[in-house]
Amino acid sequence: MSELALDAEKLDAADGLAALRERFVLDPVSEHAPDATGVYLDGNSLGALPAHVPGRVADVIRRQWGELRIRSWEESGWWTAPERIGDRIAPLVGAAPGQIVVGDSTSVNVFKALVAAVRMADPSRDELLVDATTFPTDGYIAESAARLTGRTLRAVTPAEVPGALGERTAAVLLNHVDYRTGRLHDLPALTAGIHARGALAVWDLCHSAGALPVGLDEHGVDLAVGCTYKYLNGGPGSPAYLYVRRELQDRFDSPLPGWNSHAEPFGMSPSYTPAPGALRGRVGTPDILSLLALEAALDVWDGVSVDAVRAKSLALTDFFLRCVSAYTEPGRVECLTPGRHAERGSQIALRCADAGEVMKRLIARGVVGDFRHPDVLRFGFTPLYVGFRDVERAARALGEELA
């Protein structure tokens, strides 16, 4: 056994979160053929299935829907699910209860947040800033929101935001973690700078929620959105969430007013009166099956400290980089993810000339990461179920495929 493999065993033995792995459905580890086991490093795209979720979903389908039917809106708590599940997510992103509503997709929630931010800003502020390195959909939505509200859109990198802010800036849409490189942006400093110039801060937390502390309340973030199928393990297409800071909720004017966000949803009034609080973020009938699958998935977080998750994430990514350095020839790959912990999310992005083919070969042998055009290998490290032996095996397989 190599020195790195021995180190991995020691690190796993000392890992206070190691037992959480048993809560997930993962490829089994074979003691007789350890290199044949699967290593799942794509939780930054789709989290693994928590083992208890199928049973819970079966109950929703067979009993709540099959037997109770319409009664489940009250008796099974369907009606209050968006806020109840929002309160489950709240401590994972540093928010007090009553500020997060779950529902719709990330894209729809970005649209709600950005248009609402413009409506809350001074009318003289006619410019929106958007992260130039953002996931493409955020840029598409921002461009549409700018056209619909008569604002000008300017794309800048997060590093350029302080210099780009001015009296015309209404709101700024930024990603907490860059989806390509795994770079972690300075949410506290950028939010403070945006506020100092009188604008509102809107953050996309898709690649940070469930992987590292966010501190929405602590840092005075105005609006935030995020998906739940990555580090929160809610399942493919699980509903996203919208955070509206409590002090702004009375002013939050959703561009998508639906019957579910009406103050009297069953009054069937022809005129719209918004509900109080975070409920204003609701639109139409909730996606009950996926909502309740997400609620069940969030049980894996019971008793888990986000700070402990962050500490393990950094340890995993540090160890992976150490293993990659040992197992690959110098210059064969280039790390795009910052080395400084303060600038690193929970993924490692490596550049190599034939990245697409390399990832196909890794997946064929059970090491699952993903490829981003044109030349980036992405490996996501979900501390709830990824161990140090996984990391060592993945790096060793990478080295062998690159040799």
Coordinates of C-alpha atoms in Angstrom, one line a residue, residues 75-353:
E75 CA -53.5 16.7 7.1
S76 CA -50.1 16.0 5.5
G77 CA -48.9 19.6 5.6
W78 CA -48.6 20.0 1.9
W79 CA -49.8 23.6 2.0
T80 CA -47.1 24.8 4.4
A81 CA -44.3 22.8 2.8
P82 CA -42.6 25.7 0.9
E83 CA -42.0 27.7 4.1
R84 CA -41.5 24.7 6.4
I85 CA -38.7 23.3 4.1
G86 CA -37.3 26.8 3.7
D87 CA -36.8 26.9 7.5
R88 CA -34.9 23.6 7.2
I89 CA -32.6 25.1 4.7
A90 CA -32.2 28.4 6.6
P91 CA -29.5 27.3 9.1
L92 CA -27.4 25.8 6.3
V93 CA -27.1 29.2 4.7
G94 CA -27.0 31.3 7.9
A95 CA -30.6 32.6 7.9
A96 CA -33.2 32.9 10.7
P97 CA -36.6 31.2 10.1
G98 CA -39.2 33.0 8.0
Q99 CA -37.0 34.3 5.2
I100 CA -36.8 31.4 2.7
V101 CA -39.5 29.9 0.6
V102 CA -38.9 26.8 -1.5
G103 CA -40.3 26.3 -5.0
D104 CA -39.8 26.8 -8.7
S105 CA -36.4 26.5 -10.4
T106 CA -33.2 28.5 -9.7
S107 CA -33.8 30.4 -13.0
V108 CA -37.3 31.5 -12.0
N109 CA -36.1 32.6 -8.6
V110 CA -33.2 34.6 -10.1
F111 CA -35.8 36.4 -12.2
K112 CA -38.1 37.1 -9.2
A113 CA -35.1 38.3 -7.1
L114 CA -33.6 40.5 -9.7
V115 CA -36.8 42.2 -10.9
A116 CA -37.9 42.7 -7.3
A117 CA -34.5 44.3 -6.5
V118 CA -34.9 46.8 -9.3
R119 CA -38.4 47.6 -8.0
M120 CA -37.0 48.2 -4.6
A121 CA -34.2 50.4 -5.8
D122 CA -34.4 54.2 -6.4
P123 CA -35.9 54.8 -9.8
S124 CA -32.9 56.9 -10.8
R125 CA -30.7 53.8 -10.6
D126 CA -30.9 52.4 -14.2
E127 CA -28.1 49.9 -14.3
L128 CA -27.7 46.2 -13.3
L129 CA -24.4 44.5 -12.8
V130 CA -24.1 40.8 -13.4
D131 CA -21.2 38.4 -12.8
A132 CA -19.5 38.0 -16.2
T133 CA -18.2 34.5 -15.1
T134 CA -21.7 33.4 -14.0
F135 CA -23.5 30.2 -15.0
P136 CA -25.0 31.1 -18.4
T137 CA -28.7 31.0 -17.2
D138 CA -28.1 33.8 -14.7
G139 CA -26.8 36.0 -17.5
Y140 CA -29.7 35.1 -19.7
I141 CA -32.2 36.0 -16.9
A142 CA -30.4 39.2 -16.0
E143 CA -30.5 40.3 -19.6
S144 CA -34.2 39.7 -19.8
A145 CA -34.9 41.3 -16.5
A146 CA -32.9 44.4 -17.7
R147 CA -35.0 44.6 -20.9
L148 CA -38.3 44.2 -19.0
T149 CA -37.4 46.9 -16.4
G150 CA -35.8 49.3 -18.8
R151 CA -32.4 49.0 -17.2
T152 CA -29.0 48.7 -18.8
L153 CA -27.1 45.5 -18.0
R154 CA -23.3 45.4 -17.6
A155 CA -21.3 42.3 -17.1
V156 CA -18.3 42.5 -14.9
T157 CA -16.1 40.0 -13.0
P158 CA -16.6 39.9 -9.2
A159 CA -13.1 41.5 -8.9
E160 CA -14.3 44.4 -11.0
V161 CA -17.5 45.0 -9.0
P162 CA -16.1 47.6 -6.5
G163 CA -14.8 49.8 -9.3
A164 CA -18.0 49.3 -11.4
L165 CA -20.4 50.4 -8.7
G166 CA -21.9 53.9 -9.0
E167 CA -24.9 56.0 -8.4
R168 CA -26.7 54.3 -11.3
T169 CA -26.3 50.8 -9.9
A170 CA -29.6 49.3 -8.8
A171 CA -28.6 45.7 -8.0
V172 CA -25.8 43.3 -8.5
L173 CA -26.2 39.6 -9.2
L174 CA -23.2 37.4 -8.2
N175 CA -22.3 33.8 -7.8
H176 CA -20.9 32.8 -4.5
V177 CA -18.7 30.0 -6.0
D178 CA -17.7 29.9 -9.7
Y179 CA -19.2 26.8 -11.3
R180 CA -16.2 26.2 -13.6
T181 CA -13.2 26.8 -11.4
G182 CA -14.6 26.4 -7.8
R183 CA -13.4 29.9 -6.9
L184 CA -15.1 31.3 -3.8
H185 CA -15.9 34.9 -3.9
D186 CA -15.8 37.3 -0.9
L187 CA -19.5 37.6 -0.1
P188 CA -19.1 39.7 3.0
A189 CA -16.8 42.3 1.4
L190 CA -18.7 42.5 -1.9
T191 CA -22.1 42.8 -0.1
A192 CA -20.7 45.6 2.1
G193 CA -19.3 47.4 -0.9
I194 CA -22.6 47.1 -2.9
H195 CA -24.5 48.5 0.1
A196 CA -22.0 51.3 0.6
R197 CA -23.0 52.5 -2.9
G198 CA -26.7 52.2 -2.3
A199 CA -27.4 49.1 -4.4
L200 CA -28.9 45.7 -3.5
A201 CA -27.0 42.5 -3.5
V202 CA -28.4 39.3 -5.0
W203 CA -26.4 36.1 -4.6
D204 CA -26.6 32.7 -6.3
L205 CA -25.7 30.0 -3.8
C206 CA -26.0 26.9 -6.0
H207 CA -22.4 25.9 -5.5
S208 CA -22.0 26.9 -1.8
A209 CA -25.1 26.0 0.1
G210 CA -24.4 22.7 2.0
A211 CA -20.7 22.9 1.3
L212 CA -19.6 26.0 3.4
P213 CA -20.9 28.7 5.7
V214 CA -22.7 31.5 3.9
G215 CA -23.9 33.9 6.6
L216 CA -26.9 35.5 4.8
D217 CA -28.2 37.3 7.9
E218 CA -24.8 38.1 9.3
H219 CA -23.6 39.8 6.2
G220 CA -26.9 41.6 5.4
V221 CA -27.5 39.9 2.0
D222 CA -30.6 41.3 0.4
L223 CA -31.8 38.5 -1.8
A224 CA -30.4 35.0 -2.5
V225 CA -31.3 32.0 -4.6
G226 CA -30.0 28.4 -4.8
C227 CA -30.7 25.0 -6.1
T228 CA -31.2 21.9 -3.8
Y229 CA -29.9 19.0 -5.9
K230 CA -26.2 19.6 -5.4
Y231 CA -24.8 19.6 -1.9
L232 CA -28.3 19.5 -0.4
N233 CA -29.0 16.1 -2.1
G234 CA -32.6 16.9 -3.0
G235 CA -32.7 14.9 -6.2
P236 CA -32.7 15.7 -9.9
G237 CA -34.7 18.8 -10.6
S238 CA -35.6 19.3 -6.9
P239 CA -37.1 22.8 -6.3
A240 CA -34.9 25.8 -5.7
Y241 CA -35.3 28.4 -2.9
L242 CA -35.6 32.2 -2.6
Y243 CA -34.3 34.2 0.4
V244 CA -35.7 37.6 1.1
R245 CA -34.1 39.5 4.0
R246 CA -36.7 40.1 6.6
E247 CA -36.3 43.9 6.5
L248 CA -37.2 43.9 2.8
Q249 CA -40.1 41.6 2.8
D250 CA -42.8 44.3 3.0
R251 CA -41.3 45.9 -0.1
F252 CA -40.7 42.7 -2.1
D253 CA -42.8 43.1 -5.2
S254 CA -42.7 39.8 -7.1
P255 CA -42.8 40.0 -10.9
L256 CA -44.7 36.7 -10.8
P257 CA -47.7 37.2 -8.5
G258 CA -49.6 34.0 -8.3
W259 CA -52.5 32.7 -6.3
N260 CA -50.2 30.9 -3.9
S261 CA -48.7 34.2 -2.8
H262 CA -52.0 36.0 -2.4
A263 CA -52.9 37.2 1.0
E264 CA -56.2 35.2 0.6
P265 CA -55.3 32.5 -1.9
F266 CA -58.8 30.9 -1.8
G267 CA -60.6 34.3 -2.0
M268 CA -60.3 34.2 -5.7
S269 CA -60.2 38.0 -5.9
P270 CA -59.6 39.5 -9.3
S271 CA -57.1 41.9 -7.7
Y272 CA -53.8 40.9 -6.2
T273 CA -52.9 41.5 -2.6
P274 CA -49.5 40.0 -1.6
A275 CA -49.2 37.7 1.4
P276 CA -47.0 38.8 4.3
G277 CA -43.4 37.8 4.7
A278 CA -41.5 35.2 2.6
L279 CA -44.8 33.8 1.3
R280 CA -44.6 36.6 -1.4
G281 CA -42.0 34.4 -3.1
R282 CA -44.5 31.7 -3.9
V283 CA -46.2 31.6 -7.3
G284 CA -48.3 28.6 -8.2
T285 CA -49.2 25.2 -6.9
P286 CA -46.1 23.7 -5.2
D287 CA -44.4 20.6 -6.7
I288 CA -45.4 18.4 -3.8
L289 CA -43.6 15.1 -4.7
S290 CA -40.2 16.8 -5.3
L291 CA -40.7 19.1 -2.3
L292 CA -41.3 16.3 0.1
A293 CA -38.4 14.2 -1.4
L294 CA -36.2 17.2 -0.6
E295 CA -37.7 17.5 2.9
A296 CA -36.8 13.9 3.5
A297 CA -33.3 14.4 2.1
L298 CA -32.6 17.3 4.5
D299 CA -32.9 14.9 7.4
V300 CA -29.2 13.9 6.7
W301 CA -28.2 17.3 8.1
D302 CA -29.7 16.7 11.5
G303 CA -26.9 17.3 14.0
V304 CA -24.4 18.2 11.4
S305 CA -22.3 21.4 11.7
V306 CA -21.7 23.4 8.6
D307 CA -18.4 24.5 10.0
A308 CA -17.3 20.8 10.4
V309 CA -18.4 20.2 6.8
R310 CA -16.3 23.1 5.6
A311 CA -13.3 21.9 7.5
K312 CA -13.6 18.5 5.9
S313 CA -14.1 20.0 2.5
L314 CA -10.9 21.9 2.7
A315 CA -9.0 18.8 4.0
L316 CA -10.4 16.7 1.2
T317 CA -9.5 19.2 -1.5
D318 CA -6.0 19.7 0.0
F319 CA -5.4 16.0 0.0
F320 CA -6.7 15.6 -3.5
L321 CA -4.3 18.2 -4.8
R322 CA -1.5 16.5 -2.9
C323 CA -2.4 13.1 -4.5
V324 CA -2.7 14.6 -8.0
S325 CA 0.7 16.2 -7.6
A326 CA 2.2 12.8 -6.6
Y327 CA 0.4 10.7 -9.2
T328 CA 0.6 12.8 -12.3
E329 CA 3.6 14.0 -14.4
P330 CA 4.6 17.6 -13.8
G331 CA 2.8 19.9 -16.2
R332 CA 0.2 17.3 -17.3
V333 CA -2.6 19.2 -15.6
E334 CA -3.1 22.7 -14.4
C335 CA -5.2 23.5 -11.3
L336 CA -7.7 26.3 -11.9
T337 CA -9.1 26.3 -8.4
P338 CA -7.4 28.8 -6.0
G339 CA -5.0 27.3 -3.5
R340 CA -6.0 29.7 -0.7
H341 CA -8.7 28.3 1.5
A342 CA -10.5 31.6 1.6
E343 CA -10.9 31.5 -2.2
R344 CA -11.8 27.8 -2.6
G345 CA -15.3 26.2 -2.8
S346 CA -15.8 22.5 -2.5
Q347 CA -14.6 21.4 -5.9
I348 CA -11.3 21.1 -7.8
A349 CA -11.1 22.1 -11.5
L350 CA -8.1 20.7 -13.5
R351 CA -7.2 21.7 -17.0
C352 CA -5.7 19.3 -19.5
A353 CA -5.7 19.1 -23.3

